[in-house]
Each structure stands twice: as C-alpha cells, then as structure tokens.
Amino acid sequence: MIRQLPTSSLARLHWSGRDLLYRSGTRDPFVLYQVLLRSGKKAEYYLPRTVRPKIILDIGSNIGASIVYFHRRFPDAKIFGFEPHPDTFRILKENVGGLRGVAVFNYGLGATDQRIAVRADNVRFGGFTTHGSFRDRGRPATIVECEVRRLDHVLGETGIAKVDLIKIDCEGAEADVFSTLPDEILNHCQWIVGEFHDHTGFEVLARLAPHFHLDLKKKMFRRQFRFHACNISKMLELSRSDLDALQH
C-alpha cells in the first residue's frame, strides 16, 4: 500500500511489514515498483533459487529497495550497501534501519579515493552521476559534494575476502568500480547483476567473460543496458525456467 504523507515531501510504501520512505515526483516510486512490487521472476533483481549468497555488495543502493529485497530473499546474508548522495543516504538509512546483517556507507565507489562535486538531479534522484557536465539540461539541478573510494581499499578495511553476489547500478561509474575489484574476489563471485550506462560496460563484460556466462538486455541506440553474469561454476545448477526468466 502506497500513501502520501500530508506533512512531508516524503511518502511511505508499506511492504512486507516495513514502512519504506520515498520521494514522490521522482524515480523512487518506479524503483520501488520494479524491485519490490513486481513479484516472483518479474522482480528487477530476481535470482535463481540455487544462488545462496552469504556476502552481498549493493553498489548504488539508492533508497534501499534492493537491499530490502535481498534481505527478504537471503535473511542470513551480510549486505554491504554504498550510496554517495547525502540526501538519498538519509532515506536509505531509515529504510534499512534495524535489518540484521546490513551495513550501509555514505560514499560511492570508483577508481580513486577522492571527494568530488557532482550534479544531482532534483527531479529524478536517479540521475546521480560523476560523468558529464553540470549543464542544467532544462531541469532543476544542484551540485553536491560526495566521497568516492576505491573498492579494493574498502574491502581491505572491512575484512571482506569473498563476495558471492554483486548488484551494481551507479549511473555510469561501473567500469571505475570494477577496475579496483581484485581478480581473486571477482572470479569467485557467484552472480553479478545490474546496469551499465555507456560503452565502458562492454569493457567490463570482456573482463568477466572468461569466468562468467553473460546475459544482456539491450535495445539498439540506447546506451544503457541491464545484465546478469553467472559464474561458470554455477551454470549447471540452473533450471531451464530460471534461464528463461532472467531477462523477462
């Protein structure tokens, strides 16, 4: 059930016993629908039953819909979420607060440790990007300062030596993130799911290809596309219906 809060710019979605905050008039309702309200194999981050991750990286956590979904699917997993936008992070913390095994961090991941000024789209709130100019593009926009950190540094500091599932959707910085992911962790990951936003995604897929089976959903002339990457070692565990469901 979705209801607008009369005294706030935020609304709430009641889902699976939790109240989740979101910003009406932005892409937040669409994200909630795609991730949480589409059921079963139609859900945005549906994964086959044979995927049983113990450690999950949620890179580009936004308001936390994907973390809530993964926690429901894999209640015993440890989930690490990363979201650089300060306003979005405040909502993320509210939405995942109290979930066992979940830790979220208010920084993005990239090729170098740095603080950057980024254009944050006030209308969409899915338009966080470290790429391109700060030109208005006809929509209200503000500039915010965010922290970006190397993934290998973060893994070392948190003591993460193995990752089973990676979800990534960080508005064009995906190649930068993968550039600092050690081979020994990447090559033993069970599953990767997410979205690429430009041609650099194909460079990442080329790196994945020796160790993963790849499934893409891309339309001609569109830069962004969704993908699944299944570790070759997991392939024989998948059913025909699982394979058919991945990109539908």
XYZ file of N, CA and C in Angstrom:
744
model
N 0.853 -1.186 0.000
C 0.000 0.000 0.000
C 0.887 1.233 0.000
N 0.656 2.164 -0.923
C 1.412 3.410 -1.003
C 0.513 4.555 -0.556
N 0.996 5.416 0.325
C 0.204 6.567 0.739
C 1.110 7.783 0.855
N 0.566 8.934 0.521
C 1.303 10.182 0.611
C 1.249 10.709 2.039
N 2.368 11.203 2.549
C 2.383 11.798 3.878
C 1.974 13.264 3.768
N 0.926 13.697 4.448
C 0.440 15.060 4.281
C 1.381 16.115 4.834
N 2.218 15.779 5.799
C 3.065 16.780 6.451
C 4.506 16.727 5.978
N 4.772 16.036 4.902
C 6.156 15.860 4.481
C 6.225 15.727 2.975
N 7.429 15.970 2.422
C 7.647 15.739 1.000
C 7.876 14.270 0.711
N 7.948 13.469 1.764
C 8.167 12.040 1.604
C 6.854 11.282 1.701
N 6.821 10.138 1.036
C 5.692 9.224 1.142
C 6.210 7.907 1.690
N 5.296 6.990 1.987
C 5.682 5.690 2.531
C 5.034 4.573 1.732
N 5.805 3.529 1.546
C 5.293 2.277 0.999
C 5.360 1.235 2.106
N 4.227 0.615 2.414
C 4.226 -0.467 3.401
C 4.423 -1.772 2.647
N 5.554 -2.419 2.890
C 5.900 -3.639 2.162
C 6.502 -4.647 3.124
N 5.923 -5.811 3.163
C 6.451 -6.924 3.954
C 6.721 -6.534 5.406
N 5.776 -5.790 5.983
C 5.898 -5.421 7.385
C 6.758 -4.213 7.667
N 7.263 -3.544 6.624
C 8.120 -2.374 6.815
C 7.528 -1.169 6.104
N 7.741 0.017 6.683
C 7.405 1.267 6.022
C 8.664 1.807 5.360
N 8.606 1.972 4.046
C 9.754 2.454 3.282
C 9.474 3.871 2.788
N 10.385 4.789 3.087
C 10.255 6.171 2.640
C 10.655 6.297 1.178
N 9.993 7.204 0.475
C 10.393 7.523 -0.895
C 9.951 8.942 -1.223
N 10.515 9.504 -2.300
C 10.214 10.864 -2.727
C 9.240 10.810 -3.888
N 8.027 11.291 -3.671
C 7.062 11.328 -4.764
C 7.522 12.352 -5.801
N 7.144 12.147 -7.041
C 7.561 13.056 -8.103
C 8.971 12.819 -8.595
N 9.613 11.737 -8.124
C 10.950 11.365 -8.588
C 10.876 9.953 -9.162
N 12.019 9.363 -9.421
C 12.053 7.983 -9.899
C 11.875 6.966 -8.776
N 11.821 7.427 -7.545
C 11.710 6.488 -6.423
C 10.528 5.529 -6.551
N 9.300 6.008 -6.874
C 8.184 5.062 -6.995
C 8.422 4.000 -8.063
N 9.055 4.389 -9.166
C 9.353 3.427 -10.231
C 10.337 2.374 -9.736
N 11.351 2.806 -8.994
C 12.330 1.863 -8.445
C 11.647 0.881 -7.498
N 10.801 1.387 -6.629
C 10.089 0.513 -5.693
C 9.219 -0.492 -6.433
N 8.566 -0.033 -7.492
C 7.724 -0.943 -8.271
C 8.565 -2.032 -8.924
N 9.648 -1.633 -9.579
C 10.481 -2.596 -10.296
C 11.121 -3.620 -9.361
N 11.555 -3.170 -8.204
C 12.328 -4.036 -7.309
C 11.441 -4.820 -6.346
N 10.418 -4.172 -5.788
C 9.646 -4.792 -4.715
C 8.230 -5.203 -5.105
N 7.580 -4.435 -5.951
C 6.167 -4.690 -6.227
C 5.945 -5.656 -7.380
N 6.939 -5.825 -8.225
C 6.850 -6.879 -9.238
C 7.227 -8.192 -8.556
N 6.377 -9.162 -8.662
C 6.552 -10.372 -7.855
C 7.308 -11.463 -8.599
N 7.866 -12.375 -7.817
C 8.490 -13.573 -8.363
C 9.583 -13.280 -9.369
N 9.526 -13.975 -10.492
C 10.567 -13.860 -11.507
C 10.510 -12.550 -12.283
N 9.468 -11.744 -12.063
C 9.375 -10.447 -12.727
C 10.105 -9.352 -11.955
N 10.511 -9.635 -10.741
C 11.210 -8.632 -9.937
C 12.543 -8.267 -10.586
N 12.918 -7.004 -10.452
C 14.120 -6.494 -11.115
C 15.370 -7.303 -10.783
N 15.505 -7.706 -9.526
C 16.705 -8.426 -9.114
C 16.411 -9.871 -8.746
N 15.447 -10.447 -9.450
C 15.177 -11.872 -9.256
C 16.445 -12.678 -9.532
N 16.695 -13.652 -8.673
C 17.825 -14.558 -8.854
C 17.349 -15.993 -8.691
N 17.953 -16.925 -9.396
C 17.572 -18.335 -9.265
C 17.732 -18.836 -7.832
N 16.959 -19.839 -7.483
C 16.991 -20.381 -6.119
C 18.346 -20.979 -5.758
N 19.098 -21.396 -6.761
C 20.402 -22.008 -6.482
C 21.450 -20.988 -6.045
N 21.165 -19.703 -6.232
C 22.081 -18.655 -5.773
C 21.776 -18.386 -4.304
N 22.727 -18.697 -3.441
C 22.545 -18.538 -1.991
C 23.726 -17.749 -1.418
N 23.745 -16.462 -1.628
C 24.899 -15.660 -1.214
C 24.990 -15.480 0.295
N 26.231 -15.443 0.767
C 26.486 -15.124 2.170
C 26.973 -13.683 2.325
N 27.659 -13.169 1.294
C 28.150 -11.791 1.297
C 27.643 -11.106 0.031
N 26.960 -9.966 0.198
C 26.387 -9.224 -0.926
C 26.931 -7.802 -0.910
N 27.390 -7.325 -2.066
C 27.726 -5.916 -2.248
C 26.614 -5.271 -3.053
N 26.001 -4.240 -2.502
C 24.963 -3.481 -3.203
C 25.546 -2.112 -3.529
N 26.012 -1.948 -4.752
C 26.760 -0.758 -5.163
C 25.822 0.171 -5.922
N 25.521 1.308 -5.301
C 24.487 2.198 -5.806
C 23.159 1.839 -5.158
N 23.102 1.962 -3.834
C 21.957 1.451 -3.077
C 20.715 2.314 -3.180
N 20.866 3.587 -3.593
C 19.725 4.479 -3.724
C 18.966 4.531 -2.396
N 17.655 4.362 -2.393
C 16.888 4.460 -1.145
C 16.745 3.112 -0.444
N 17.388 2.083 -0.972
C 17.452 0.815 -0.251
C 16.503 -0.267 -0.702
N 15.785 -0.069 -1.807
C 14.832 -1.087 -2.257
C 15.520 -2.418 -2.517
N 16.669 -2.377 -3.174
C 17.366 -3.628 -3.491
C 17.882 -4.314 -2.230
N 18.338 -3.540 -1.253
C 18.803 -4.141 -0.001
C 17.651 -4.819 0.725
N 16.509 -4.151 0.782
C 15.336 -4.744 1.432
C 14.926 -6.023 0.716
N 14.984 -6.004 -0.615
C 14.635 -7.192 -1.397
C 15.602 -8.339 -1.112
N 16.900 -8.049 -1.164
C 17.889 -9.103 -0.920
C 17.785 -9.638 0.510
N 17.524 -8.759 1.457
C 17.402 -9.220 2.843
C 16.205 -10.151 2.999
N 15.134 -9.864 2.285
C 13.967 -10.753 2.340
C 14.296 -12.100 1.704
N 15.013 -12.098 0.593
C 15.367 -13.337 -0.091
C 16.437 -14.118 0.660
N 17.402 -13.394 1.226
C 18.563 -14.036 1.850
C 18.762 -13.480 3.263
N 17.904 -13.849 4.200
C 17.927 -13.228 5.533
C 19.207 -13.473 6.322
N 19.966 -14.497 5.984
C 21.196 -14.794 6.721
C 22.438 -14.168 6.086
N 22.261 -13.495 4.955
C 23.406 -12.897 4.262
C 23.827 -11.591 4.928
N 25.101 -11.258 4.780
C 25.596 -9.941 5.163
C 25.576 -9.060 3.918
N 24.956 -7.893 4.036
C 24.780 -6.998 2.896
C 25.490 -5.684 3.185
N 26.335 -5.262 2.248
C 27.056 -4.000 2.358
C 26.569 -3.079 1.243
N 25.985 -1.933 1.622
C 25.427 -1.010 0.641
C 26.205 0.286 0.578
N 26.289 0.858 -0.632
C 27.073 2.077 -0.854
C 26.226 3.087 -1.619
N 26.071 4.279 -1.042
C 25.274 5.339 -1.657
C 25.912 6.688 -1.345
N 26.400 7.419 -2.368
C 27.137 8.655 -2.109
C 26.281 9.894 -1.861
N 25.081 9.959 -2.426
C 24.277 11.174 -2.328
C 23.790 11.358 -0.886
N 24.095 12.486 -0.244
C 23.769 12.642 1.182
C 22.276 12.581 1.486
N 21.444 13.212 0.668
C 20.001 13.178 0.920
C 19.440 11.779 0.713
N 19.871 11.137 -0.354
C 19.414 9.774 -0.615
C 19.877 8.832 0.489
N 21.094 9.046 0.969
C 21.624 8.177 2.023
C 20.801 8.273 3.300
N 20.305 9.467 3.626
C 19.485 9.611 4.827
C 18.219 8.761 4.729
N 17.611 8.724 3.550
C 16.429 7.885 3.356
C 16.823 6.413 3.394
N 17.954 6.087 2.770
C 18.453 4.712 2.788
C 18.604 4.207 4.220
N 19.218 5.013 5.081
C 19.426 4.590 6.469
C 18.103 4.319 7.172
N 17.118 5.158 6.922
C 15.799 4.935 7.521
C 15.188 3.635 7.012
N 15.316 3.396 5.721
C 14.632 2.252 5.115
C 15.245 0.906 5.485
N 16.535 0.879 5.767
C 17.171 -0.406 6.099
C 17.520 -0.512 7.577
N 17.178 0.518 8.351
C 17.483 0.504 9.773
C 16.876 -0.701 10.477
N 17.672 -1.352 11.283
C 17.200 -2.499 12.045
C 17.287 -3.827 11.326
N 17.664 -3.827 10.059
C 17.794 -5.093 9.332
C 19.091 -5.786 9.748
N 18.966 -6.996 10.205
C 20.128 -7.746 10.687
C 21.096 -8.039 9.544
N 22.381 -7.791 9.799
C 23.407 -8.118 8.821
C 23.590 -7.099 7.719
N 22.947 -5.925 7.842
C 23.041 -4.890 6.810
C 23.889 -3.728 7.312
N 24.861 -3.301 6.503
C 25.676 -2.122 6.796
C 25.694 -1.236 5.560
N 25.458 0.063 5.743
C 25.446 0.985 4.603
C 26.464 2.094 4.836
N 27.027 2.597 3.730
C 28.116 3.563 3.783
C 27.793 4.741 2.871
N 28.038 5.950 3.391
C 27.711 7.161 2.646
C 28.880 7.599 1.764
N 29.259 6.732 0.863
C 30.222 7.102 -0.172
C 30.009 6.207 -1.381
N 30.485 6.702 -2.519
C 30.433 5.906 -3.732
C 31.732 5.146 -3.913
N 31.758 4.309 -4.922
C 32.960 3.544 -5.245
C 33.451 3.955 -6.621
N 34.769 3.984 -6.787
C 35.324 4.414 -8.060
C 36.771 4.000 -8.211
N 37.467 4.671 -9.128
C 38.837 4.292 -9.461
C 39.860 4.867 -8.490
N 39.502 5.955 -7.779
C 40.432 6.596 -6.852
C 39.680 7.062 -5.611
N 40.423 7.236 -4.516
C 39.858 7.853 -3.316
C 39.857 9.364 -3.525
N 38.690 9.982 -3.436
C 38.610 11.419 -3.669
C 37.263 11.959 -3.205
N 37.186 13.276 -3.114
C 35.916 13.964 -2.926
C 35.626 14.709 -4.214
N 34.405 14.591 -4.705
C 34.066 15.178 -5.991
C 32.768 15.961 -5.896
N 32.671 16.997 -6.732
C 31.419 17.729 -6.891
C 30.653 17.080 -8.032
N 29.414 16.741 -7.776
C 28.619 16.042 -8.782
C 27.297 16.749 -8.983
N 26.728 16.533 -10.143
C 25.402 17.048 -10.446
C 24.386 16.051 -9.920
N 23.485 16.515 -9.069
C 22.425 15.653 -8.546
C 21.102 16.170 -9.069
N 20.366 15.336 -9.771
C 19.135 15.742 -10.428
C 17.998 15.775 -9.415
N 17.480 16.958 -9.145
C 16.429 17.101 -8.143
C 15.108 16.488 -8.576
N 14.907 16.317 -9.862
C 13.646 15.769 -10.336
C 13.663 14.258 -10.287
N 14.741 13.651 -10.764
C 14.765 12.201 -10.905
C 15.343 11.497 -9.684
N 16.345 12.057 -9.067
C 17.044 11.426 -7.960
C 17.551 10.036 -8.317
N 17.543 9.696 -9.591
C 18.228 8.511 -10.046
C 19.358 8.960 -10.928
N 19.485 10.290 -11.113
C 20.431 10.827 -12.058
C 21.750 11.209 -11.464
N 22.085 10.685 -10.315
C 23.411 10.928 -9.745
C 24.464 10.451 -10.724
N 25.432 11.305 -11.031
C 26.481 10.891 -11.942
C 27.758 11.640 -11.651
N 28.874 10.996 -11.892
C 30.170 11.657 -11.802
C 30.693 11.967 -13.192
N 29.866 11.741 -14.206
C 30.270 11.913 -15.585
C 29.487 13.053 -16.216
N 30.089 13.678 -17.224
C 29.391 14.714 -17.962
C 29.516 16.063 -17.273
N 28.803 17.068 -17.832
C 28.902 18.423 -17.328
C 27.816 18.697 -16.302
N 27.867 19.901 -15.729
C 26.852 20.314 -14.776
C 25.784 21.167 -15.460
N 25.711 21.116 -16.779
C 24.723 21.904 -17.516
C 23.315 21.529 -17.070
N 22.409 22.494 -17.018
C 21.066 22.304 -16.479
C 20.256 21.259 -17.225
N 20.383 21.187 -18.557
C 19.617 20.256 -19.375
C 18.114 20.496 -19.255
N 17.717 21.710 -18.857
C 16.307 22.035 -18.818
C 15.587 21.581 -17.574
N 16.298 21.006 -16.608
C 15.651 20.520 -15.395
C 16.358 21.131 -14.184
N 15.643 21.294 -13.061
C 16.297 21.808 -11.852
C 17.461 20.918 -11.442
N 18.563 21.515 -11.064
C 19.729 20.718 -10.688
C 20.503 21.424 -9.590
N 21.166 20.664 -8.766
C 22.055 21.198 -7.751
C 23.369 20.440 -7.811
N 24.383 21.014 -7.196
C 25.684 20.373 -7.125
C 25.937 19.967 -5.674
N 26.315 18.726 -5.463
C 26.622 18.253 -4.115
C 28.024 17.657 -4.110
N 28.660 17.698 -2.945
C 29.980 17.089 -2.800
C 29.823 15.706 -2.194
N 30.455 14.730 -2.823
C 30.342 13.346 -2.368
C 31.732 12.719 -2.262
N 31.817 11.725 -1.424
C 33.058 10.971 -1.263
C 33.026 9.739 -2.156
N 34.149 9.453 -2.781
C 34.317 8.255 -3.598
C 35.545 7.512 -3.091
N 35.432 6.180 -3.016
C 36.546 5.386 -2.514
C 36.788 4.193 -3.422
N 38.023 3.736 -3.417
C 38.376 2.538 -4.178
C 37.774 1.307 -3.508
N 37.233 0.408 -4.328
C 36.603 -0.783 -3.782
C 37.612 -1.691 -3.087
N 38.805 -1.832 -3.646
C 39.785 -2.717 -3.007
C 40.186 -2.201 -1.628
N 40.268 -0.871 -1.470
C 40.572 -0.308 -0.158
C 39.447 -0.607 0.833
N 38.213 -0.458 0.369
C 37.059 -0.705 1.237
C 37.003 -2.168 1.663
N 37.241 -3.070 0.731
C 37.222 -4.495 1.062
C 38.280 -4.825 2.105
N 39.466 -4.240 1.957
C 40.526 -4.484 2.923
C 40.177 -3.973 4.307
N 39.588 -2.779 4.379
C 39.251 -2.185 5.671
C 38.122 -2.934 6.374
N 37.188 -3.464 5.604
C 36.045 -4.169 6.197
C 36.318 -5.652 6.393
N 37.470 -6.122 5.924
C 37.824 -7.524 6.102
C 37.067 -8.476 5.207
N 36.542 -7.976 4.096
C 35.800 -8.828 3.167
C 36.785 -9.508 2.228
N 36.880 -10.822 2.314
C 37.806 -11.580 1.476
C 37.091 -12.362 0.388
N 35.765 -12.422 0.465
C 34.985 -13.169 -0.513
C 33.638 -12.488 -0.691
N 33.169 -12.422 -1.935
C 31.863 -11.839 -2.248
C 31.100 -12.825 -3.114
N 29.851 -13.081 -2.763
C 29.045 -14.055 -3.504
C 28.116 -13.411 -4.522
N 27.634 -12.209 -4.222
C 26.682 -11.525 -5.103
C 27.024 -10.048 -5.157
N 27.088 -9.511 -6.369
C 27.292 -8.078 -6.565
C 26.111 -7.537 -7.353
N 25.474 -6.522 -6.802
C 24.483 -5.750 -7.566
C 25.084 -4.366 -7.784
N 25.076 -3.893 -9.031
C 25.707 -2.606 -9.317
C 24.836 -1.781 -10.254
N 24.596 -0.548 -9.864
C 23.882 0.425 -10.688
C 24.271 1.792 -10.162
N 25.342 2.354 -10.717
C 25.870 3.601 -10.169
C 26.068 4.655 -11.248
N 25.109 4.714 -12.166
C 24.958 5.832 -13.093
C 26.216 6.155 -13.892
N 26.865 5.130 -14.411
C 27.976 5.351 -15.324
C 29.353 5.122 -14.743
N 29.441 4.880 -13.436
C 30.743 4.664 -12.806
C 31.081 3.189 -12.666
N 30.324 2.317 -13.311
C 30.501 0.880 -13.112
C 31.901 0.401 -13.499
N 32.417 0.879 -14.623
C 33.750 0.446 -15.057
C 34.822 0.880 -14.061
N 34.676 2.078 -13.494
C 35.621 2.541 -12.476
C 35.600 1.626 -11.257
N 34.408 1.202 -10.866
C 34.284 0.322 -9.701
C 34.978 -1.008 -9.965
N 34.675 -1.617 -11.099
C 35.262 -2.920 -11.409
C 36.773 -2.839 -11.586
N 37.287 -1.667 -11.947
C 38.732 -1.542 -12.170
C 39.531 -1.751 -10.893
N 38.888 -1.604 -9.735
C 39.604 -1.785 -8.467
C 39.132 -3.021 -7.706
N 38.371 -3.884 -8.367
C 37.933 -5.130 -7.735
C 38.964 -6.213 -8.025
N 39.613 -6.763 -6.998
C 40.661 -7.764 -7.220
C 40.142 -8.987 -7.961
N 40.987 -9.550 -8.834
C 40.592 -10.717 -9.624
C 40.183 -11.890 -8.750
N 40.902 -12.105 -7.650
C 40.611 -13.282 -6.833
C 39.226 -13.210 -6.199
N 38.716 -12.000 -5.978
C 37.355 -11.852 -5.453
C 36.339 -11.911 -6.582
N 36.617 -11.215 -7.664
C 35.686 -11.193 -8.794
C 35.466 -12.581 -9.369
N 36.526 -13.311 -9.596
C 36.417 -14.583 -10.310
C 35.704 -15.666 -9.509
N 35.571 -15.478 -8.200
C 34.884 -16.464 -7.367
C 33.491 -16.003 -6.944
N 33.072 -14.843 -7.443
C 31.720 -14.358 -7.162
C 30.704 -15.250 -7.881
N 29.606 -15.606 -7.206
C 28.602 -16.472 -7.819
C 27.811 -15.763 -8.909
N 27.431 -14.509 -8.632
C 26.486 -13.837 -9.526
C 26.694 -12.333 -9.472
N 26.553 -11.679 -10.621
C 26.592 -10.218 -10.697
C 25.377 -9.771 -11.499
N 24.680 -8.765 -11.011
C 23.505 -8.252 -11.710
C 23.515 -6.733 -11.627
N 23.036 -6.076 -12.667
C 22.994 -4.625 -12.606
C 22.765 -3.989 -13.947
N 23.279 -2.773 -14.061
C 23.041 -1.969 -15.255
C 24.305 -1.199 -15.610
N 24.624 -1.186 -16.891
C 25.682 -0.333 -17.418
C 25.045 0.848 -18.141
N 25.770 1.967 -18.187
C 25.185 3.186 -18.723
C 25.904 3.746 -19.941
N 26.988 3.103 -20.360
C 27.676 3.566 -21.564
C 28.552 2.437 -22.099
N 29.374 2.769 -23.100
C 30.166 1.751 -23.795
C 31.203 1.079 -22.895
N 31.561 1.721 -21.791
C 32.563 1.104 -20.916
C 32.052 -0.192 -20.293
N 30.738 -0.378 -20.309
C 30.192 -1.634 -19.812
C 30.704 -2.835 -20.578
N 30.938 -2.654 -21.873
C 31.425 -3.769 -22.677
C 32.861 -4.139 -22.306
N 33.636 -3.163 -21.840
C 34.984 -3.461 -21.362
C 34.921 -4.330 -20.105
N 33.963 -4.033 -19.235
C 33.786 -4.854 -18.034
C 33.344 -6.259 -18.413
N 32.416 -6.367 -19.355
C 31.937 -7.680 -19.782
C 33.071 -8.513 -20.370
N 33.996 -7.866 -21.076
C 35.143 -8.593 -21.625
C 36.008 -9.171 -20.508
N 36.114 -8.443 -19.413
C 36.866 -8.960 -18.263
C 36.120 -10.118 -17.600
N 34.800 -10.043 -17.574
C 34.007 -11.091 -16.934
C 33.942 -12.368 -17.763
N 34.020 -12.235 -19.075
C 33.720 -13.348 -19.982
C 34.487 -14.645 -19.698
N 35.760 -14.619 -19.326
C 36.454 -15.899 -19.091
C 35.902 -16.710 -17.924
N 35.207 -16.061 -16.997
C 34.762 -16.753 -15.784
C 33.248 -16.752 -15.600
N 32.520 -16.040 -16.464
C 31.080 -15.902 -16.292
C 30.344 -16.139 -17.607
N 29.141 -16.704 -17.494
C 28.191 -16.678 -18.596
C 27.418 -15.368 -18.486
N 27.201 -14.706 -19.617
C 26.634 -13.362 -19.621
C 25.266 -13.346 -20.283
N 24.369 -12.574 -19.718
C 23.021 -12.407 -20.253
C 22.726 -10.913 -20.304
N 22.456 -10.370 -21.485
C 22.271 -8.935 -21.663
C 20.870 -8.628 -22.159
N 20.391 -7.455 -21.779
C 19.144 -6.946 -22.334
C 19.394 -5.518 -22.779
N 19.585 -5.337 -24.089
C 19.926 -4.023 -24.623
C 19.157 -3.745 -25.901
N 18.649 -2.525 -26.026
C 17.992 -2.093 -27.246
C 18.972 -1.274 -28.084
N 18.888 -1.452 -29.387
C 19.752 -0.687 -30.280
C 19.516 0.813 -30.089
N 20.602 1.567 -30.121
C 20.623 3.021 -29.986
C 20.463 3.504 -28.538
N 20.242 2.604 -27.602
C 20.200 3.004 -26.195
C 21.534 2.668 -25.549
N 22.076 3.633 -24.825
C 23.391 3.443 -24.224
C 23.344 2.493 -23.034
N 22.327 2.586 -22.216
C 22.305 1.772 -21.005
C 21.672 0.415 -21.262
N 22.088 -0.566 -20.497
C 21.528 -1.906 -20.638
C 21.730 -2.695 -19.356
N 20.827 -3.632 -19.139
C 20.878 -4.488 -17.965
C 21.652 -5.760 -18.287
N 22.184 -6.391 -17.235
C 22.947 -7.614 -17.467
C 22.889 -8.523 -16.248
N 23.090 -9.798 -16.492
C 23.351 -10.798 -15.457
C 24.658 -11.484 -15.819
N 25.443 -11.818 -14.825
C 26.663 -12.598 -15.028
C 26.657 -13.748 -14.034
N 26.599 -14.967 -14.553
C 26.563 -16.171 -13.724
C 27.919 -16.859 -13.799
N 28.522 -17.088 -12.657
C 29.800 -17.783 -12.642
C 29.657 -19.136 -13.330
N 30.619 -19.473 -14.157
C 30.559 -20.725 -14.916
C 30.355 -21.922 -13.996
N 30.897 -21.848 -12.799
C 30.764 -22.968 -11.863
C 29.332 -23.170 -11.386
N 28.468 -22.139 -11.527
C 27.075 -22.242 -11.083
C 26.131 -22.648 -12.206
N 26.592 -22.631 -13.435
C 25.702 -22.756 -14.583
C 24.899 -24.054 -14.573
N 25.520 -25.163 -14.245
C 24.837 -26.453 -14.311
C 23.748 -26.592 -13.255
N 23.737 -25.699 -12.269
C 22.716 -25.756 -11.224
C 21.422 -25.067 -11.631
N 21.432 -24.324 -12.735
C 20.262 -23.552 -13.136
C 19.273 -24.409 -13.910
N 17.992 -24.166 -13.658
C 16.940 -24.859 -14.401
C 16.625 -24.098 -15.684
N 15.930 -24.754 -16.584
C 15.529 -24.107 -17.832
C 14.625 -22.909 -17.561
N 13.721 -23.045 -16.598
C 12.814 -21.940 -16.279
C 13.567 -20.751 -15.694
N 14.627 -21.022 -14.922
C 15.448 -19.930 -14.404
C 16.110 -19.166 -15.541
N 16.645 -19.883 -16.491
C 17.307 -19.234 -17.623
C 16.319 -18.405 -18.431
N 15.116 -18.941 -18.623
C 14.105 -18.229 -19.407
C 13.613 -16.974 -18.694
N 13.665 -16.986 -17.363
C 13.091 -15.886 -16.585
C 14.028 -14.704 -16.414
N 15.313 -14.879 -16.621
C 16.277 -13.864 -16.216
C 16.007 -12.499 -16.819
N 15.692 -12.435 -18.104
C 15.545 -11.136 -18.748
C 14.124 -10.871 -19.224
N 13.141 -11.423 -18.568
C 11.749 -11.163 -18.934
C 11.089 -10.280 -17.901
